Amino acid sequence: WFLWQLDPHSSAYNIPGGLHLRGELDSTALRTSFQRLIERHESLRTRFYEQDGVALQRIDAPSEFHLDTLDISDLPSAERQARAVAIREQ
């Protein structure tokens, strides 16, 4: 919240990342893992906002975690790498 006050257009709270996974992906297990992590840690469900000049926080109730997947494993290696970079940069 403090950093947002200094620069509302900053991406300080949006830090993208990626993982390179090898082998078969069990998307159900991955989604369930994220779901449980979010349920367990309130800090991952906390939002900060301002009301009447005062910073407040709200902890959201756990909700369904959605995981979008795109299978590009059938592409040749170089094309797969280029596609992964393009997806990441969207």
PDB file of N, CA and C in Angstrom:
ATOM      1  N   TRP A   1       0.824  -1.181   0.000  1.00  0.00           N
ATOM      2  CA  TRP A   1       0.000   0.000   0.000  1.00  0.00           C
ATOM      3  C   TRP A   1       0.871   1.249   0.000  1.00  0.00           C
ATOM      4  N   PHE A   2       1.906   1.247   0.844  1.00  0.00           N
ATOM      5  CA  PHE A   2       2.787   2.407   0.934  1.00  0.00           C
ATOM      6  C   PHE A   2       3.456   2.682  -0.409  1.00  0.00           C
ATOM      7  N   LEU A   3       4.003   1.651  -1.033  1.00  0.00           N
ATOM      8  CA  LEU A   3       4.655   1.835  -2.332  1.00  0.00           C
ATOM      9  C   LEU A   3       3.655   2.281  -3.396  1.00  0.00           C
ATOM     10  N   TRP A   4       2.436   1.785  -3.317  1.00  0.00           N
ATOM     11  CA  TRP A   4       1.416   2.197  -4.268  1.00  0.00           C
ATOM     12  C   TRP A   4       1.116   3.687  -4.116  1.00  0.00           C
ATOM     13  N   GLN A   5       1.128   4.196  -2.896  1.00  0.00           N
ATOM     14  CA  GLN A   5       0.905   5.622  -2.667  1.00  0.00           C
ATOM     15  C   GLN A   5       1.981   6.457  -3.360  1.00  0.00           C
ATOM     16  N   LEU A   6       3.219   5.960  -3.339  1.00  0.00           N
ATOM     17  CA  LEU A   6       4.316   6.686  -3.976  1.00  0.00           C
ATOM     18  C   LEU A   6       4.237   6.626  -5.497  1.00  0.00           C
ATOM     19  N   ASP A   7       3.806   5.501  -6.027  1.00  0.00           N
ATOM     20  CA  ASP A   7       3.738   5.311  -7.477  1.00  0.00           C
ATOM     21  C   ASP A   7       2.601   4.355  -7.825  1.00  0.00           C
ATOM     22  N   PRO A   8       1.391   4.889  -8.034  1.00  0.00           N
ATOM     23  CA  PRO A   8       0.231   4.030  -8.304  1.00  0.00           C
ATOM     24  C   PRO A   8       0.360   3.169  -9.563  1.00  0.00           C
ATOM     25  N   HIS A   9       1.268   3.517 -10.447  1.00  0.00           N
ATOM     26  CA  HIS A   9       1.432   2.758 -11.688  1.00  0.00           C
ATOM     27  C   HIS A   9       2.559   1.737 -11.601  1.00  0.00           C
ATOM     28  N   SER A  10       3.140   1.608 -10.432  1.00  0.00           N
ATOM     29  CA  SER A  10       4.243   0.669 -10.239  1.00  0.00           C
ATOM     30  C   SER A  10       3.741  -0.771 -10.236  1.00  0.00           C
ATOM     31  N   SER A  11       4.604  -1.666 -10.625  1.00  0.00           N
ATOM     32  CA  SER A  11       4.268  -3.094 -10.579  1.00  0.00           C
ATOM     33  C   SER A  11       4.952  -3.767  -9.390  1.00  0.00           C
ATOM     34  N   ALA A  12       5.216  -3.010  -8.334  1.00  0.00           N
ATOM     35  CA  ALA A  12       5.956  -3.530  -7.180  1.00  0.00           C
ATOM     36  C   ALA A  12       5.300  -4.754  -6.560  1.00  0.00           C
ATOM     37  N   TYR A  13       3.986  -4.854  -6.649  1.00  0.00           N
ATOM     38  CA  TYR A  13       3.297  -5.994  -6.050  1.00  0.00           C
ATOM     39  C   TYR A  13       3.006  -7.101  -7.057  1.00  0.00           C
ATOM     40  N   ASN A  14       3.365  -6.873  -8.287  1.00  0.00           N
ATOM     41  CA  ASN A  14       3.141  -7.867  -9.338  1.00  0.00           C
ATOM     42  C   ASN A  14       4.490  -8.354  -9.834  1.00  0.00           C
ATOM     43  N   ILE A  15       4.949  -9.408  -9.244  1.00  0.00           N
ATOM     44  CA  ILE A  15       6.261  -9.938  -9.584  1.00  0.00           C
ATOM     45  C   ILE A  15       6.063 -11.272 -10.303  1.00  0.00           C
ATOM     46  N   PRO A  16       6.153 -11.244 -11.629  1.00  0.00           N
ATOM     47  CA  PRO A  16       5.933 -12.492 -12.365  1.00  0.00           C
ATOM     48  C   PRO A  16       7.098 -13.452 -12.201  1.00  0.00           C
ATOM     49  N   GLY A  17       6.818 -14.686 -12.408  1.00  0.00           N
ATOM     50  CA  GLY A  17       7.857 -15.708 -12.339  1.00  0.00           C
ATOM     51  C   GLY A  17       7.434 -16.905 -13.150  1.00  0.00           C
ATOM     52  N   GLY A  18       8.351 -17.786 -13.344  1.00  0.00           N
ATOM     53  CA  GLY A  18       8.043 -18.976 -14.111  1.00  0.00           C
ATOM     54  C   GLY A  18       8.904 -20.134 -13.660  1.00  0.00           C
ATOM     55  N   LEU A  19       8.442 -21.312 -13.964  1.00  0.00           N
ATOM     56  CA  LEU A  19       9.177 -22.532 -13.642  1.00  0.00           C
ATOM     57  C   LEU A  19       9.304 -23.373 -14.894  1.00  0.00           C
ATOM     58  N   HIS A  20      10.428 -24.008 -15.028  1.00  0.00           N
ATOM     59  CA  HIS A  20      10.607 -24.974 -16.108  1.00  0.00           C
ATOM     60  C   HIS A  20      10.424 -26.347 -15.486  1.00  0.00           C
ATOM     61  N   LEU A  21       9.363 -27.017 -15.859  1.00  0.00           N
ATOM     62  CA  LEU A  21       9.064 -28.334 -15.311  1.00  0.00           C
ATOM     63  C   LEU A  21       9.402 -29.395 -16.342  1.00  0.00           C
ATOM     64  N   ARG A  22       9.933 -30.498 -15.869  1.00  0.00           N
ATOM     65  CA  ARG A  22      10.251 -31.616 -16.756  1.00  0.00           C
ATOM     66  C   ARG A  22       9.326 -32.781 -16.433  1.00  0.00           C
ATOM     67  N   GLY A  23       8.988 -33.540 -17.451  1.00  0.00           N
ATOM     68  CA  GLY A  23       8.148 -34.710 -17.238  1.00  0.00           C
ATOM     69  C   GLY A  23       6.677 -34.378 -17.334  1.00  0.00           C
ATOM     70  N   GLU A  24       5.871 -35.349 -17.003  1.00  0.00           N
ATOM     71  CA  GLU A  24       4.415 -35.194 -17.047  1.00  0.00           C
ATOM     72  C   GLU A  24       3.957 -34.233 -15.953  1.00  0.00           C
ATOM     73  N   LEU A  25       3.016 -33.381 -16.293  1.00  0.00           N
ATOM     74  CA  LEU A  25       2.453 -32.442 -15.327  1.00  0.00           C
ATOM     75  C   LEU A  25       1.129 -32.991 -14.816  1.00  0.00           C
ATOM     76  N   ASP A  26       1.049 -33.142 -13.513  1.00  0.00           N
ATOM     77  CA  ASP A  26      -0.217 -33.513 -12.884  1.00  0.00           C
ATOM     78  C   ASP A  26      -0.901 -32.201 -12.507  1.00  0.00           C
ATOM     79  N   SER A  27      -1.675 -31.649 -13.434  1.00  0.00           N
ATOM     80  CA  SER A  27      -2.268 -30.330 -13.225  1.00  0.00           C
ATOM     81  C   SER A  27      -3.238 -30.313 -12.044  1.00  0.00           C
ATOM     82  N   THR A  28      -3.897 -31.425 -11.770  1.00  0.00           N
ATOM     83  CA  THR A  28      -4.798 -31.493 -10.617  1.00  0.00           C
ATOM     84  C   THR A  28      -4.010 -31.367  -9.321  1.00  0.00           C
ATOM     85  N   ALA A  29      -2.894 -32.065  -9.221  1.00  0.00           N
ATOM     86  CA  ALA A  29      -2.056 -31.986  -8.021  1.00  0.00           C
ATOM     87  C   ALA A  29      -1.465 -30.586  -7.863  1.00  0.00           C
ATOM     88  N   LEU A  30      -1.043 -29.976  -8.964  1.00  0.00           N
ATOM     89  CA  LEU A  30      -0.476 -28.628  -8.899  1.00  0.00           C
ATOM     90  C   LEU A  30      -1.531 -27.623  -8.452  1.00  0.00           C
ATOM     91  N   ARG A  31      -2.722 -27.692  -9.044  1.00  0.00           N
ATOM     92  CA  ARG A  31      -3.806 -26.787  -8.662  1.00  0.00           C
ATOM     93  C   ARG A  31      -4.187 -26.982  -7.203  1.00  0.00           C
ATOM     94  N   THR A  32      -4.293 -28.230  -6.773  1.00  0.00           N
ATOM     95  CA  THR A  32      -4.645 -28.526  -5.386  1.00  0.00           C
ATOM     96  C   THR A  32      -3.582 -28.000  -4.432  1.00  0.00           C
ATOM     97  N   SER A  33      -2.323 -28.113  -4.800  1.00  0.00           N
ATOM     98  CA  SER A  33      -1.232 -27.602  -3.962  1.00  0.00           C
ATOM     99  C   SER A  33      -1.345 -26.095  -3.777  1.00  0.00           C
ATOM    100  N   PHE A  34      -1.589 -25.375  -4.878  1.00  0.00           N
ATOM    101  CA  PHE A  34      -1.769 -23.926  -4.772  1.00  0.00           C
ATOM    102  C   PHE A  34      -3.009 -23.596  -3.950  1.00  0.00           C
ATOM    103  N   GLN A  35      -4.074 -24.333  -4.151  1.00  0.00           N
ATOM    104  CA  GLN A  35      -5.310 -24.117  -3.400  1.00  0.00           C
ATOM    105  C   GLN A  35      -5.054 -24.243  -1.900  1.00  0.00           C
ATOM    106  N   ARG A  36      -4.383 -25.301  -1.499  1.00  0.00           N
ATOM    107  CA  ARG A  36      -4.098 -25.532  -0.074  1.00  0.00           C
ATOM    108  C   ARG A  36      -3.163 -24.459   0.481  1.00  0.00           C
ATOM    109  N   LEU A  37      -2.181 -24.053  -0.300  1.00  0.00           N
ATOM    110  CA  LEU A  37      -1.246 -23.015   0.128  1.00  0.00           C
ATOM    111  C   LEU A  37      -1.983 -21.704   0.393  1.00  0.00           C
ATOM    112  N   ILE A  38      -2.857 -21.333  -0.513  1.00  0.00           N
ATOM    113  CA  ILE A  38      -3.629 -20.097  -0.371  1.00  0.00           C
ATOM    114  C   ILE A  38      -4.594 -20.188   0.808  1.00  0.00           C
ATOM    115  N   GLU A  39      -5.198 -21.335   1.008  1.00  0.00           N
ATOM    116  CA  GLU A  39      -6.097 -21.519   2.154  1.00  0.00           C
ATOM    117  C   GLU A  39      -5.343 -21.389   3.469  1.00  0.00           C
ATOM    118  N   ARG A  40      -4.140 -21.915   3.526  1.00  0.00           N
ATOM    119  CA  ARG A  40      -3.366 -21.968   4.760  1.00  0.00           C
ATOM    120  C   ARG A  40      -2.760 -20.618   5.156  1.00  0.00           C
ATOM    121  N   HIS A  41      -2.417 -19.789   4.181  1.00  0.00           N
ATOM    122  CA  HIS A  41      -1.681 -18.554   4.473  1.00  0.00           C
ATOM    123  C   HIS A  41      -2.519 -17.315   4.164  1.00  0.00           C
ATOM    124  N   GLU A  42      -2.970 -16.657   5.217  1.00  0.00           N
ATOM    125  CA  GLU A  42      -3.804 -15.466   5.060  1.00  0.00           C
ATOM    126  C   GLU A  42      -3.103 -14.361   4.284  1.00  0.00           C
ATOM    127  N   SER A  43      -1.785 -14.285   4.392  1.00  0.00           N
ATOM    128  CA  SER A  43      -1.058 -13.222   3.697  1.00  0.00           C
ATOM    129  C   SER A  43      -1.242 -13.304   2.183  1.00  0.00           C
ATOM    130  N   LEU A  44      -1.552 -14.480   1.667  1.00  0.00           N
ATOM    131  CA  LEU A  44      -1.781 -14.638   0.228  1.00  0.00           C
ATOM    132  C   LEU A  44      -3.195 -14.234  -0.176  1.00  0.00           C
ATOM    133  N   ARG A  45      -4.031 -13.949   0.821  1.00  0.00           N
ATOM    134  CA  ARG A  45      -5.412 -13.532   0.561  1.00  0.00           C
ATOM    135  C   ARG A  45      -5.692 -12.140   1.114  1.00  0.00           C
ATOM    136  N   THR A  46      -4.644 -11.409   1.464  1.00  0.00           N
ATOM    137  CA  THR A  46      -4.805 -10.103   2.096  1.00  0.00           C
ATOM    138  C   THR A  46      -4.711  -8.987   1.071  1.00  0.00           C
ATOM    139  N   ARG A  47      -5.650  -8.059   1.164  1.00  0.00           N
ATOM    140  CA  ARG A  47      -5.664  -6.872   0.303  1.00  0.00           C
ATOM    141  C   ARG A  47      -5.561  -5.645   1.189  1.00  0.00           C
ATOM    142  N   PHE A  48      -4.915  -4.634   0.682  1.00  0.00           N
ATOM    143  CA  PHE A  48      -4.803  -3.367   1.389  1.00  0.00           C
ATOM    144  C   PHE A  48      -5.543  -2.307   0.592  1.00  0.00           C
ATOM    145  N   TYR A  49      -6.225  -1.443   1.302  1.00  0.00           N
ATOM    146  CA  TYR A  49      -6.968  -0.375   0.649  1.00  0.00           C
ATOM    147  C   TYR A  49      -7.006   0.830   1.572  1.00  0.00           C
ATOM    148  N   GLU A  50      -7.443   1.946   1.028  1.00  0.00           N
ATOM    149  CA  GLU A  50      -7.511   3.186   1.792  1.00  0.00           C
ATOM    150  C   GLU A  50      -8.960   3.610   1.938  1.00  0.00           C
ATOM    151  N   GLN A  51      -9.295   4.022   3.153  1.00  0.00           N
ATOM    152  CA  GLN A  51     -10.632   4.540   3.418  1.00  0.00           C
ATOM    153  C   GLN A  51     -10.484   5.746   4.322  1.00  0.00           C
ATOM    154  N   ASP A  52     -10.964   6.879   3.868  1.00  0.00           N
ATOM    155  CA  ASP A  52     -10.868   8.134   4.625  1.00  0.00           C
ATOM    156  C   ASP A  52      -9.435   8.436   5.033  1.00  0.00           C
ATOM    157  N   GLY A  53      -8.486   8.173   4.132  1.00  0.00           N
ATOM    158  CA  GLY A  53      -7.086   8.475   4.392  1.00  0.00           C
ATOM    159  C   GLY A  53      -6.374   7.495   5.304  1.00  0.00           C
ATOM    160  N   VAL A  54      -7.039   6.412   5.660  1.00  0.00           N
ATOM    161  CA  VAL A  54      -6.458   5.415   6.561  1.00  0.00           C
ATOM    162  C   VAL A  54      -6.234   4.116   5.787  1.00  0.00           C
ATOM    163  N   ALA A  55      -5.060   3.530   5.964  1.00  0.00           N
ATOM    164  CA  ALA A  55      -4.764   2.244   5.325  1.00  0.00           C
ATOM    165  C   ALA A  55      -5.426   1.125   6.119  1.00  0.00           C
ATOM    166  N   LEU A  56      -6.156   0.281   5.420  1.00  0.00           N
ATOM    167  CA  LEU A  56      -6.835  -0.848   6.044  1.00  0.00           C
ATOM    168  C   LEU A  56      -6.484  -2.119   5.287  1.00  0.00           C
ATOM    169  N   GLN A  57      -6.674  -3.237   5.949  1.00  0.00           N
ATOM    170  CA  GLN A  57      -6.458  -4.514   5.264  1.00  0.00           C
ATOM    171  C   GLN A  57      -7.706  -5.367   5.373  1.00  0.00           C
ATOM    172  N   ARG A  58      -7.882  -6.194   4.365  1.00  0.00           N
ATOM    173  CA  ARG A  58      -8.998  -7.127   4.362  1.00  0.00           C
ATOM    174  C   ARG A  58      -8.449  -8.489   3.962  1.00  0.00           C
ATOM    175  N   ILE A  59      -8.791  -9.495   4.740  1.00  0.00           N
ATOM    176  CA  ILE A  59      -8.379 -10.857   4.416  1.00  0.00           C
ATOM    177  C   ILE A  59      -9.560 -11.536   3.744  1.00  0.00           C
ATOM    178  N   ASP A  60      -9.374 -11.890   2.490  1.00  0.00           N
ATOM    179  CA  ASP A  60     -10.437 -12.552   1.740  1.00  0.00           C
ATOM    180  C   ASP A  60     -10.601 -13.991   2.206  1.00  0.00           C
ATOM    181  N   ALA A  61     -11.803 -14.485   2.085  1.00  0.00           N
ATOM    182  CA  ALA A  61     -12.059 -15.901   2.372  1.00  0.00           C
ATOM    183  C   ALA A  61     -11.402 -16.736   1.275  1.00  0.00           C
ATOM    184  N   PRO A  62     -10.999 -17.940   1.609  1.00  0.00           N
ATOM    185  CA  PRO A  62     -10.443 -18.808   0.558  1.00  0.00           C
ATOM    186  C   PRO A  62     -11.473 -19.014  -0.551  1.00  0.00           C
ATOM    187  N   SER A  63     -10.997 -19.023  -1.766  1.00  0.00           N
ATOM    188  CA  SER A  63     -11.884 -19.264  -2.905  1.00  0.00           C
ATOM    189  C   SER A  63     -11.208 -20.251  -3.851  1.00  0.00           C
ATOM    190  N   GLU A  64     -11.930 -20.657  -4.834  1.00  0.00           N
ATOM    191  CA  GLU A  64     -11.419 -21.647  -5.783  1.00  0.00           C
ATOM    192  C   GLU A  64     -10.245 -21.070  -6.574  1.00  0.00           C
ATOM    193  N   PHE A  65      -9.150 -21.797  -6.620  1.00  0.00           N
ATOM    194  CA  PHE A  65      -7.978 -21.389  -7.390  1.00  0.00           C
ATOM    195  C   PHE A  65      -8.095 -21.971  -8.792  1.00  0.00           C
ATOM    196  N   HIS A  66      -7.957 -21.127  -9.785  1.00  0.00           N
ATOM    197  CA  HIS A  66      -8.042 -21.579 -11.177  1.00  0.00           C
ATOM    198  C   HIS A  66      -6.641 -21.618 -11.774  1.00  0.00           C
ATOM    199  N   LEU A  67      -6.324 -22.703 -12.406  1.00  0.00           N
ATOM    200  CA  LEU A  67      -5.018 -22.874 -13.039  1.00  0.00           C
ATOM    201  C   LEU A  67      -5.243 -23.136 -14.522  1.00  0.00           C
ATOM    202  N   ASP A  68      -4.801 -22.194 -15.339  1.00  0.00           N
ATOM    203  CA  ASP A  68      -4.898 -22.379 -16.784  1.00  0.00           C
ATOM    204  C   ASP A  68      -3.636 -23.080 -17.266  1.00  0.00           C
ATOM    205  N   THR A  69      -3.800 -24.056 -18.105  1.00  0.00           N
ATOM    206  CA  THR A  69      -2.652 -24.759 -18.683  1.00  0.00           C
ATOM    207  C   THR A  69      -2.784 -24.755 -20.199  1.00  0.00           C
ATOM    208  N   LEU A  70      -1.647 -24.799 -20.835  1.00  0.00           N
ATOM    209  CA  LEU A  70      -1.588 -24.859 -22.285  1.00  0.00           C
ATOM    210  C   LEU A  70      -0.514 -25.871 -22.648  1.00  0.00           C
ATOM    211  N   ASP A  71      -0.906 -26.928 -23.299  1.00  0.00           N
ATOM    212  CA  ASP A  71       0.026 -27.991 -23.660  1.00  0.00           C
ATOM    213  C   ASP A  71       0.721 -27.635 -24.973  1.00  0.00           C
ATOM    214  N   ILE A  72       2.007 -27.349 -24.888  1.00  0.00           N
ATOM    215  CA  ILE A  72       2.799 -27.047 -26.084  1.00  0.00           C
ATOM    216  C   ILE A  72       3.885 -28.106 -26.284  1.00  0.00           C
ATOM    217  N   SER A  73       3.709 -29.241 -25.643  1.00  0.00           N
ATOM    218  CA  SER A  73       4.726 -30.295 -25.693  1.00  0.00           C
ATOM    219  C   SER A  73       4.895 -30.897 -27.085  1.00  0.00           C
ATOM    220  N   ASP A  74       3.903 -30.743 -27.945  1.00  0.00           N
ATOM    221  CA  ASP A  74       4.017 -31.317 -29.288  1.00  0.00           C
ATOM    222  C   ASP A  74       4.823 -30.441 -30.248  1.00  0.00           C
ATOM    223  N   LEU A  75       5.200 -29.235 -29.816  1.00  0.00           N
ATOM    224  CA  LEU A  75       5.985 -28.342 -30.665  1.00  0.00           C
ATOM    225  C   LEU A  75       7.457 -28.740 -30.631  1.00  0.00           C
ATOM    226  N   PRO A  76       8.196 -28.495 -31.721  1.00  0.00           N
ATOM    227  CA  PRO A  76       9.645 -28.722 -31.696  1.00  0.00           C
ATOM    228  C   PRO A  76      10.288 -27.845 -30.615  1.00  0.00           C
ATOM    229  N   SER A  77      11.408 -28.269 -30.091  1.00  0.00           N
ATOM    230  CA  SER A  77      12.052 -27.619 -28.946  1.00  0.00           C
ATOM    231  C   SER A  77      12.224 -26.109 -29.122  1.00  0.00           C
ATOM    232  N   ALA A  78      12.789 -25.673 -30.237  1.00  0.00           N
ATOM    233  CA  ALA A  78      13.032 -24.242 -30.445  1.00  0.00           C
ATOM    234  C   ALA A  78      11.720 -23.462 -30.488  1.00  0.00           C
ATOM    235  N   GLU A  79      10.736 -24.010 -31.173  1.00  0.00           N
ATOM    236  CA  GLU A  79       9.434 -23.352 -31.257  1.00  0.00           C
ATOM    237  C   GLU A  79       8.744 -23.335 -29.892  1.00  0.00           C
ATOM    238  N   ARG A  80       8.903 -24.417 -29.135  1.00  0.00           N
ATOM    239  CA  ARG A  80       8.324 -24.500 -27.791  1.00  0.00           C
ATOM    240  C   ARG A  80       8.933 -23.429 -26.891  1.00  0.00           C
ATOM    241  N   GLN A  81      10.264 -23.256 -26.971  1.00  0.00           N
ATOM    242  CA  GLN A  81      10.930 -22.224 -26.165  1.00  0.00           C
ATOM    243  C   GLN A  81      10.429 -20.835 -26.547  1.00  0.00           C
ATOM    244  N   ALA A  82      10.328 -20.569 -27.856  1.00  0.00           N
ATOM    245  CA  ALA A  82       9.854 -19.265 -28.315  1.00  0.00           C
ATOM    246  C   ALA A  82       8.415 -19.022 -27.867  1.00  0.00           C
ATOM    247  N   ARG A  83       7.589 -20.038 -27.944  1.00  0.00           N
ATOM    248  CA  ARG A  83       6.189 -19.907 -27.520  1.00  0.00           C
ATOM    249  C   ARG A  83       6.098 -19.657 -26.020  1.00  0.00           C
ATOM    250  N   ALA A  84       6.921 -20.347 -25.240  1.00  0.00           N
ATOM    251  CA  ALA A  84       6.930 -20.151 -23.783  1.00  0.00           C
ATOM    252  C   ALA A  84       7.326 -18.719 -23.438  1.00  0.00           C
ATOM    253  N   VAL A  85       8.319 -18.181 -24.126  1.00  0.00           N
ATOM    254  CA  VAL A  85       8.741 -16.791 -23.895  1.00  0.00           C
ATOM    255  C   VAL A  85       7.601 -15.836 -24.251  1.00  0.00           C
ATOM    256  N   ALA A  86       6.948 -16.065 -25.386  1.00  0.00           N
ATOM    257  CA  ALA A  86       5.841 -15.199 -25.805  1.00  0.00           C
ATOM    258  C   ALA A  86       4.697 -15.232 -24.800  1.00  0.00           C
ATOM    259  N   ILE A  87       4.378 -16.403 -24.300  1.00  0.00           N
ATOM    260  CA  ILE A  87       3.310 -16.532 -23.302  1.00  0.00           C
ATOM    261  C   ILE A  87       3.684 -15.792 -22.026  1.00  0.00           C
ATOM    262  N   ARG A  88       4.926 -15.966 -21.586  1.00  0.00           N
ATOM    263  CA  ARG A  88       5.387 -15.321 -20.358  1.00  0.00           C
ATOM    264  C   ARG A  88       5.344 -13.802 -20.473  1.00  0.00           C
ATOM    265  N   GLU A  89       5.615 -13.269 -21.651  1.00  0.00           N
ATOM    266  CA  GLU A  89       5.689 -11.816 -21.829  1.00  0.00           C
ATOM    267  C   GLU A  89       4.337 -11.163 -22.101  1.00  0.00           C
ATOM    268  N   GLN A  90       3.267 -11.944 -22.186  1.00  0.00           N
ATOM    269  CA  GLN A  90       1.931 -11.370 -22.411  1.00  0.00           C
ATOM    270  C   GLN A  90       1.509 -10.529 -21.244  1.00  0.00           C
TER     271      GLN A  90
END
